[in-house]
PDB file of C-alpha atoms and ligand atoms in Angstrom:
ATOM      1  CA  MET A 262      20.391 110.010 100.893  1.00 54.00           C
ATOM      2  CA  GLY A 263      22.434 113.076 101.841  1.00 90.00           C
ATOM      3  CA  GLY A 264      19.948 115.827 102.717  1.00 96.00           C
ATOM      4  CA  ILE A 265      17.697 116.055 105.752  1.00 97.00           C
ATOM      5  CA  PHE A 266      13.941 116.193 105.184  1.00 98.00           C
ATOM      6  CA  ILE A 267      11.941 118.450 107.537  1.00 98.00           C
ATOM      7  CA  THR A 268       8.204 119.132 107.440  1.00 98.00           C
ATOM      8  CA  LEU A 269       6.036 121.762 109.121  1.00 98.00           C
ATOM      9  CA  GLU A 270       2.470 120.969 110.077  1.00 98.00           C
ATOM     10  CA  GLY A 271      -0.419 122.687 111.792  1.00 97.00           C
ATOM     11  CA  CYS A 272      -4.040 123.738 111.540  1.00 94.00           C
ATOM     12  CA  ASP A 273      -5.159 126.587 109.306  1.00 91.00           C
ATOM     13  CA  GLY A 274      -4.306 129.829 111.091  1.00 90.00           C
ATOM     14  CA  SER A 275      -1.392 128.351 113.064  1.00 94.00           C
ATOM     15  CA  GLY A 276       1.015 130.868 111.522  1.00 94.00           C
ATOM     16  CA  LYS A 277       2.868 128.170 109.600  1.00 95.00           C
ATOM     17  CA  THR A 278       3.357 130.167 106.403  1.00 93.00           C
ATOM     18  CA  THR A 279       4.863 133.116 108.308  1.00 96.00           C
ATOM     19  CA  GLN A 280       7.208 130.736 110.096  1.00 97.00           C
ATOM     20  CA  VAL A 281       8.267 128.939 106.922  1.00 97.00           C
ATOM     21  CA  ASP A 282       9.146 132.316 105.364  1.00 97.00           C
ATOM     22  CA  LEU A 283      11.174 133.372 108.422  1.00 97.00           C
ATOM     23  CA  LEU A 284      12.986 130.045 108.527  1.00 97.00           C
ATOM     24  CA  LYS A 285      13.788 130.251 104.842  1.00 97.00           C
ATOM     25  CA  LYS A 286      15.251 133.740 105.265  1.00 97.00           C
ATOM     26  CA  ARG A 287      17.335 132.719 108.267  1.00 97.00           C
ATOM     27  CA  LEU A 288      18.757 129.581 106.632  1.00 96.00           C
ATOM     28  CA  LYS A 289      19.729 131.694 103.632  1.00 96.00           C
ATOM     29  CA  GLU A 290      21.561 134.151 105.899  1.00 97.00           C
ATOM     30  CA  LEU A 291      23.338 131.209 107.512  1.00 96.00           C
ATOM     31  CA  GLU A 292      24.268 129.990 104.002  1.00 95.00           C
ATOM     32  CA  ILE A 293      22.725 126.572 104.556  1.00 95.00           C
ATOM     33  CA  PRO A 294      21.623 125.297 101.142  1.00 92.00           C
ATOM     34  CA  CYS A 295      18.090 124.010 101.252  1.00 96.00           C
ATOM     35  CA  LEU A 296      14.951 123.691  99.202  1.00 97.00           C
ATOM     36  CA  VAL A 297      11.887 125.243 100.820  1.00 97.00           C
ATOM     37  CA  THR A 298       8.647 124.083  99.273  1.00 97.00           C
ATOM     38  CA  ARG A 299       4.967 123.628 100.032  1.00 95.00           C
ATOM     39  CA  GLU A 300       2.023 121.303  99.661  1.00 96.00           C
ATOM     40  CA  PRO A 301      -0.185 121.053  97.804  1.00 93.00           C
ATOM     41  CA  GLY A 302       1.973 122.583  95.105  1.00 94.00           C
ATOM     42  CA  GLY A 303       5.679 123.191  94.661  1.00 94.00           C
ATOM     43  CA  THR A 304       5.959 122.171  90.980  1.00 97.00           C
ATOM     44  CA  PRO A 305       3.992 123.470  87.956  1.00 97.00           C
ATOM     45  CA  ILE A 306       1.920 120.255  87.786  1.00 98.00           C
ATOM     46  CA  SER A 307       1.339 120.163  91.551  1.00 97.00           C
ATOM     47  CA  GLU A 308       0.297 123.836  91.565  1.00 97.00           C
ATOM     48  CA  LYS A 309      -2.348 123.018  88.929  1.00 97.00           C
ATOM     49  CA  VAL A 310      -3.622 120.199  91.137  1.00 98.00           C
ATOM     50  CA  ARG A 311      -3.593 122.647  94.079  1.00 97.00           C
ATOM     51  CA  SER A 312      -5.849 125.088  92.288  1.00 97.00           C
ATOM     52  CA  ILE A 313      -8.375 122.308  91.582  1.00 97.00           C
ATOM     53  CA  ILE A 314      -8.351 121.182  95.226  1.00 96.00           C
ATOM     54  CA  LEU A 315      -8.712 124.629  96.768  1.00 94.00           C
ATOM     55  CA  ASP A 316     -11.136 126.127  94.229  1.00 95.00           C
ATOM     56  CA  GLU A 317     -14.188 127.282  96.183  1.00 93.00           C
ATOM     57  CA  GLN A 318     -16.434 126.369  93.238  1.00 95.00           C
ATOM     58  CA  ASN A 319     -15.473 122.681  93.502  1.00 96.00           C
ATOM     59  CA  ASN A 320     -17.865 122.082  96.366  1.00 94.00           C
ATOM     60  CA  SER A 321     -19.094 118.826  94.814  1.00 96.00           C
ATOM     61  CA  MET A 322     -15.673 117.210  95.250  1.00 97.00           C
ATOM     62  CA  VAL A 323     -15.976 113.885  97.053  1.00 97.00           C
ATOM     63  CA  TRP A 324     -13.535 113.209  99.859  1.00 96.00           C
ATOM     64  CA  ARG A 325     -11.770 110.307  98.169  1.00 97.00           C
ATOM     65  CA  THR A 326     -11.071 112.514  95.157  1.00 98.00           C
ATOM     66  CA  GLU A 327      -9.654 115.152  97.479  1.00 97.00           C
ATOM     67  CA  ALA A 328      -7.390 112.601  99.189  1.00 98.00           C
ATOM     68  CA  LEU A 329      -6.178 111.248  95.840  1.00 98.00           C
ATOM     69  CA  LEU A 330      -5.483 114.731  94.473  1.00 98.00           C
ATOM     70  CA  TYR A 331      -3.367 115.605  97.517  1.00 98.00           C
ATOM     71  CA  ALA A 332      -1.482 112.343  97.019  1.00 98.00           C
ATOM     72  CA  ALA A 333      -1.037 113.072  93.289  1.00 98.00           C
ATOM     73  CA  SER A 334       0.327 116.546  93.979  1.00 98.00           C
ATOM     74  CA  ARG A 335       2.664 115.019  96.571  1.00 98.00           C
ATOM     75  CA  ALA A 336       3.936 112.269  94.241  1.00 98.00           C
ATOM     76  CA  GLN A 337       4.900 114.866  91.641  1.00 98.00           C
ATOM     77  CA  LEU A 338       6.635 117.132  94.156  1.00 98.00           C
ATOM     78  CA  ILE A 339       8.613 114.212  95.566  1.00 98.00           C
ATOM     79  CA  GLY A 340       9.640 112.803  92.209  1.00 98.00           C
ATOM     80  CA  GLU A 341      10.478 116.131  90.606  1.00 98.00           C
ATOM     81  CA  ASN A 342      12.002 118.090  93.496  1.00 98.00           C
ATOM     82  CA  ILE A 343      12.301 116.495  96.921  1.00 98.00           C
ATOM     83  CA  VAL A 344      14.106 113.226  96.173  1.00 98.00           C
ATOM     84  CA  PRO A 345      16.545 114.765  93.629  1.00 97.00           C
ATOM     85  CA  SER A 346      17.400 117.495  96.178  1.00 97.00           C
ATOM     86  CA  LEU A 347      17.945 115.043  99.038  1.00 97.00           C
ATOM     87  CA  ASN A 348      20.080 112.878  96.761  1.00 97.00           C
ATOM     88  CA  ASN A 349      22.252 115.908  96.017  1.00 96.00           C
ATOM     89  CA  GLY A 350      22.762 116.571  99.719  1.00 95.00           C
ATOM     90  CA  ILE A 351      20.345 119.514  99.798  1.00 97.00           C
ATOM     91  CA  HIS A 352      18.103 119.712 102.858  1.00 97.00           C
ATOM     92  CA  VAL A 353      14.373 120.023 102.172  1.00 98.00           C
ATOM     93  CA  ILE A 354      11.855 121.952 104.247  1.00 97.00           C
ATOM     94  CA  CYS A 355       8.273 121.276 103.246  1.00 97.00           C
ATOM     95  CA  ASP A 356       5.199 123.222 104.387  1.00 97.00           C
ATOM     96  CA  ARG A 357       2.775 120.276 104.952  1.00 98.00           C
ATOM     97  CA  TYR A 358       3.192 116.609 103.974  1.00 98.00           C
ATOM     98  CA  VAL A 359       1.519 113.218 104.594  1.00 98.00           C
ATOM     99  CA  ASP A 360       0.554 114.136 108.179  1.00 98.00           C
ATOM    100  CA  SER A 361      -1.745 116.826 106.705  1.00 98.00           C
ATOM    101  CA  THR A 362      -3.634 114.126 104.801  1.00 98.00           C
ATOM    102  CA  LEU A 363      -3.906 111.936 107.894  1.00 98.00           C
ATOM    103  CA  ALA A 364      -5.099 114.885 110.003  1.00 98.00           C
ATOM    104  CA  TYR A 365      -7.481 116.547 107.487  1.00 97.00           C
ATOM    105  CA  GLN A 366      -8.765 113.687 105.315  1.00 98.00           C
ATOM    106  CA  GLY A 367      -8.401 111.039 108.042  1.00 98.00           C
ATOM    107  CA  TYR A 368      -9.325 112.607 111.378  1.00 98.00           C
ATOM    108  CA  GLY A 369     -11.152 115.603 109.818  1.00 97.00           C
ATOM    109  CA  ARG A 370     -13.179 113.931 107.030  1.00 96.00           C
ATOM    110  CA  GLY A 371     -13.274 110.485 108.570  1.00 97.00           C
ATOM    111  CA  LEU A 372     -11.637 108.553 105.726  1.00 98.00           C
ATOM    112  CA  ASN A 373      -9.936 105.299 106.727  1.00 98.00           C
ATOM    113  CA  ILE A 374      -6.447 106.020 108.051  1.00 98.00           C
ATOM    114  CA  ASP A 375      -4.955 102.736 106.801  1.00 98.00           C
ATOM    115  CA  ASP A 376      -6.243 103.451 103.278  1.00 98.00           C
ATOM    116  CA  LEU A 377      -4.704 106.926 103.412  1.00 98.00           C
ATOM    117  CA  ILE A 378      -1.395 105.491 104.597  1.00 98.00           C
ATOM    118  CA  ALA A 379      -1.457 102.977 101.728  1.00 98.00           C
ATOM    119  CA  ILE A 380      -2.183 105.642  99.073  1.00 98.00           C
ATOM    120  CA  ASN A 381       0.535 107.855 100.483  1.00 98.00           C
ATOM    121  CA  ASP A 382       3.092 105.068 100.739  1.00 98.00           C
ATOM    122  CA  PHE A 383       2.524 104.598  97.023  1.00 98.00           C
ATOM    123  CA  ALA A 384       2.749 108.348  96.309  1.00 98.00           C
ATOM    124  CA  THR A 385       5.902 108.883  98.371  1.00 98.00           C
ATOM    125  CA  SER A 386       7.616 105.482  98.013  1.00 97.00           C
ATOM    126  CA  GLY A 387       7.561 105.532 101.806  1.00 97.00           C
ATOM    127  CA  LEU A 388       9.723 108.660 102.178  1.00 98.00           C
ATOM    128  CA  LYS A 389       9.423 109.906 105.781  1.00 98.00           C
ATOM    129  CA  PRO A 390      10.567 113.213 107.277  1.00 98.00           C
ATOM    130  CA  HIS A 391      13.481 113.141 109.732  1.00 98.00           C
ATOM    131  CA  LEU A 392      11.766 115.887 111.721  1.00 98.00           C
ATOM    132  CA  THR A 393       8.214 117.258 111.781  1.00 98.00           C
ATOM    133  CA  ILE A 394       7.423 120.516 113.523  1.00 98.00           C
ATOM    134  CA  LEU A 395       3.815 120.802 114.630  1.00 98.00           C
ATOM    135  CA  LEU A 396       2.503 124.308 115.351  1.00 98.00           C
ATOM    136  CA  ASP A 397      -0.277 123.561 117.774  1.00 98.00           C
ATOM    137  CA  ILE A 398      -3.197 125.932 118.266  1.00 96.00           C
ATOM    138  CA  LYS A 399      -6.814 125.584 119.378  1.00 93.00           C
ATOM    139  CA  PRO A 400      -9.075 126.043 116.313  1.00 91.00           C
ATOM    140  CA  GLU A 401     -11.155 128.621 118.223  1.00 89.00           C
ATOM    141  CA  GLU A 402      -8.043 130.781 118.404  1.00 89.00           C
ATOM    142  CA  ALA A 403      -6.834 129.959 114.902  1.00 85.00           C
ATOM    143  CA  ILE A 404     -10.190 130.801 113.317  1.00 77.00           C
ATOM    144  CA  GLN A 405      -9.938 134.356 114.601  1.00 76.00           C
ATOM    145  CA  ARG A 406      -6.731 134.685 112.600  1.00 74.00           C
ATOM    146  CA  PHE A 407      -7.928 133.376 109.248  1.00 66.00           C
ATOM    147  CA  SER A 408     -11.384 134.955 109.418  1.00 65.00           C
ATOM    148  CA  ARG A 409      -9.618 138.267 108.774  1.00 65.00           C
ATOM    149  CA  ARG A 410      -8.476 137.243 105.298  1.00 67.00           C
ATOM    150  CA  LYS A 411      -9.998 135.578 102.207  1.00 67.00           C
ATOM    151  CA  THR A 412     -10.572 131.884 102.930  1.00 68.00           C
ATOM    152  CA  ASP A 413     -10.322 128.836 100.637  1.00 70.00           C
ATOM    153  CA  ARG A 414     -12.534 125.750 100.419  1.00 66.00           C
ATOM    154  CA  LEU A 415     -10.925 123.892 103.329  1.00 67.00           C
ATOM    155  CA  GLU A 416     -10.673 126.869 105.624  1.00 67.00           C
ATOM    156  CA  LYS A 417     -14.440 127.346 105.289  1.00 68.00           C
ATOM    157  CA  GLU A 418     -15.077 124.052 107.122  1.00 73.00           C
ATOM    158  CA  LYS A 419     -16.827 124.379 110.434  1.00 85.00           C
ATOM    159  CA  LEU A 420     -15.183 124.551 113.833  1.00 89.00           C
ATOM    160  CA  GLU A 421     -15.727 120.863 114.697  1.00 92.00           C
ATOM    161  CA  PHE A 422     -13.817 119.852 111.566  1.00 94.00           C
ATOM    162  CA  HIS A 423     -10.805 121.900 112.628  1.00 93.00           C
ATOM    163  CA  GLN A 424     -11.077 120.515 116.158  1.00 95.00           C
ATOM    164  CA  ARG A 425     -10.871 116.968 114.779  1.00 97.00           C
ATOM    165  CA  VAL A 426      -7.885 117.994 112.646  1.00 97.00           C
ATOM    166  CA  ARG A 427      -6.067 119.382 115.684  1.00 97.00           C
ATOM    167  CA  GLU A 428      -6.844 116.266 117.763  1.00 98.00           C
ATOM    168  CA  GLY A 429      -5.659 114.148 114.849  1.00 98.00           C
ATOM    169  CA  TYR A 430      -2.333 115.934 114.711  1.00 98.00           C
ATOM    170  CA  LEU A 431      -1.827 115.424 118.441  1.00 98.00           C
ATOM    171  CA  GLN A 432      -2.642 111.707 118.115  1.00 98.00           C
ATOM    172  CA  ILE A 433      -0.246 111.275 115.207  1.00 98.00           C
ATOM    173  CA  ALA A 434       2.495 113.112 117.111  1.00 98.00           C
ATOM    174  CA  LYS A 435       1.927 110.940 120.167  1.00 98.00           C
ATOM    175  CA  LYS A 436       2.581 107.820 118.100  1.00 97.00           C
ATOM    176  CA  GLU A 437       5.934 109.145 116.835  1.00 97.00           C
ATOM    177  CA  PRO A 438       7.382 111.345 119.588  1.00 98.00           C
ATOM    178  CA  ASP A 439      10.928 111.094 118.211  1.00 97.00           C
ATOM    179  CA  ARG A 440       9.923 112.574 114.859  1.00 98.00           C
ATOM    180  CA  PHE A 441       7.675 115.353 116.209  1.00 98.00           C
ATOM    181  CA  LYS A 442       8.473 118.629 117.892  1.00 98.00           C
ATOM    182  CA  ILE A 443       5.273 120.323 119.101  1.00 98.00           C
ATOM    183  CA  ILE A 444       5.381 124.091 119.478  1.00 98.00           C
ATOM    184  CA  ASN A 445       2.690 126.277 121.048  1.00 97.00           C
ATOM    185  CA  ALA A 446       1.634 128.526 118.149  1.00 97.00           C
ATOM    186  CA  LEU A 447       0.192 131.111 120.537  1.00 94.00           C
ATOM    187  CA  GLU A 448       3.675 132.237 121.554  1.00 95.00           C
ATOM    188  CA  SER A 449       4.986 135.345 119.805  1.00 95.00           C
ATOM    189  CA  ILE A 450       6.158 135.070 116.198  1.00 96.00           C
ATOM    190  CA  LYS A 451       9.743 135.630 117.377  1.00 98.00           C
ATOM    191  CA  GLU A 452       9.581 132.960 120.092  1.00 98.00           C
ATOM    192  CA  VAL A 453       8.075 130.388 117.750  1.00 98.00           C
ATOM    193  CA  HIS A 454      10.709 131.237 115.147  1.00 98.00           C
ATOM    194  CA  GLU A 455      13.587 130.779 117.605  1.00 98.00           C
ATOM    195  CA  GLU A 456      12.209 127.424 118.758  1.00 98.00           C
ATOM    196  CA  ILE A 457      11.838 126.204 115.183  1.00 98.00           C
ATOM    197  CA  LEU A 458      15.295 127.432 114.220  1.00 98.00           C
ATOM    198  CA  ASN A 459      16.982 125.764 117.201  1.00 98.00           C
ATOM    199  CA  LYS A 460      15.301 122.453 116.507  1.00 98.00           C
ATOM    200  CA  VAL A 461      16.048 122.609 112.765  1.00 98.00           C
ATOM    201  CA  LEU A 462      19.706 123.508 113.305  1.00 97.00           C
ATOM    202  CA  SER A 463      20.226 120.767 115.871  1.00 96.00           C
ATOM    203  CA  THR A 464      18.639 118.251 113.485  1.00 97.00           C
ATOM    204  CA  LEU A 465      20.801 119.395 110.572  1.00 93.00           C
ATOM    205  CA  ILE A 466      23.980 119.188 112.650  1.00 85.00           C
ATOM    206  CA  ASN A 467      23.333 115.715 114.162  1.00 77.00           C
TER     207      ASN A 467
HETATM  208  P1  TYD B 228      -2.895 126.473 102.179  1.00 80.94           P
HETATM  209  O1  TYD B 228      -3.451 127.772 101.672  1.00 80.94           O
HETATM  210  O2  TYD B 228      -1.564 126.034 101.692  1.00 80.94           O
HETATM  211  O3  TYD B 228      -2.973 126.480 103.756  1.00 80.94           O
HETATM  212  P2  TYD B 228      -1.855 126.618 104.846  1.00 80.94           P
HETATM  213  O4  TYD B 228      -1.177 127.932 104.603  1.00 80.94           O
HETATM  214  O5  TYD B 228      -2.658 126.554 106.116  1.00 80.94           O
HETATM  215  O6  TYD B 228      -0.936 125.443 104.677  1.00 80.94           O
HETATM  216  O7  TYD B 228      -3.991 125.391 101.879  1.00 80.94           O
HETATM  217  C1  TYD B 228      -3.800 124.084 102.092  1.00 80.94           C
HETATM  218  C2  TYD B 228      -5.093 123.497 102.619  1.00 80.94           C
HETATM  219  O8  TYD B 228      -5.148 122.130 102.270  1.00 80.94           O
HETATM  220  C3  TYD B 228      -5.173 123.550 104.142  1.00 80.94           C
HETATM  221  O9  TYD B 228      -6.488 123.845 104.535  1.00 80.94           O
HETATM  222  C4  TYD B 228      -4.853 122.142 104.563  1.00 80.94           C
HETATM  223  C5  TYD B 228      -5.326 121.322 103.416  1.00 80.94           C
HETATM  224  N1  TYD B 228      -4.615 120.040 103.192  1.00 80.94           N
HETATM  225  C6  TYD B 228      -5.295 118.840 103.359  1.00 80.94           C
HETATM  226  O10 TYD B 228      -6.484 118.826 103.697  1.00 80.94           O
HETATM  227  N2  TYD B 228      -4.638 117.667 103.102  1.00 80.94           N
HETATM  228  C7  TYD B 228      -3.343 117.625 102.689  1.00 80.94           C
HETATM  229  O11 TYD B 228      -2.772 116.538 102.458  1.00 80.94           O
HETATM  230  C8  TYD B 228      -2.643 118.891 102.528  1.00 80.94           C
HETATM  231  C9  TYD B 228      -1.215 118.901 102.073  1.00 80.94           C
HETATM  232  C10 TYD B 228      -3.323 120.050 102.793  1.00 80.94           C
END
């Protein structure tokens, strides 16, 4: 496979979307061809799945359904966009990936991690990112950010849920230190951006 696959992860309110946008802009200026996409979503089918998952009215959704829908959205995005891009030598930057499922549905909801890994191995054919950037923030601080805007079904979860998600991310990162770069999301937008850019560029060059 020619392209490099990079994912960005973090709790709700970590500033991830802002950073993905800045990174996208900068890579364009540097004329580095890459596909920037997001989960859940990124293809017409996956976006439809996204709207089912995040719909506030779907509060009867059981957790296994949620996990399977994320995996379904992911399988489509990989098959339709990510793998063809990587095969053509185009780098891919994805806002969230399998680690989100392990952190939210595993550590957050309490679903069995090995089951989630098995479902996601099937959905992704085992495709792993070369680099994962984790924007780390305490949920108490993150909640102040997203309480200012309209929230979706997952963002409405209580503080303890988001604390488990954050802990989960840190545990996952600890197991794979070579893949993860943890960045303190409380730094300024500019500082976080520079750190992400440096790490991404060094990964693309090596
Ligand atoms: P989104 O609005 O894209 O949030 P963000 O900008 O923070 O990425 O909504 C995605 C929500 O779905 C977010 O709360 C995290 C959650 N999620 C999971 O629970 N599991 C997953 O596998 C993925 C990809 C996302």
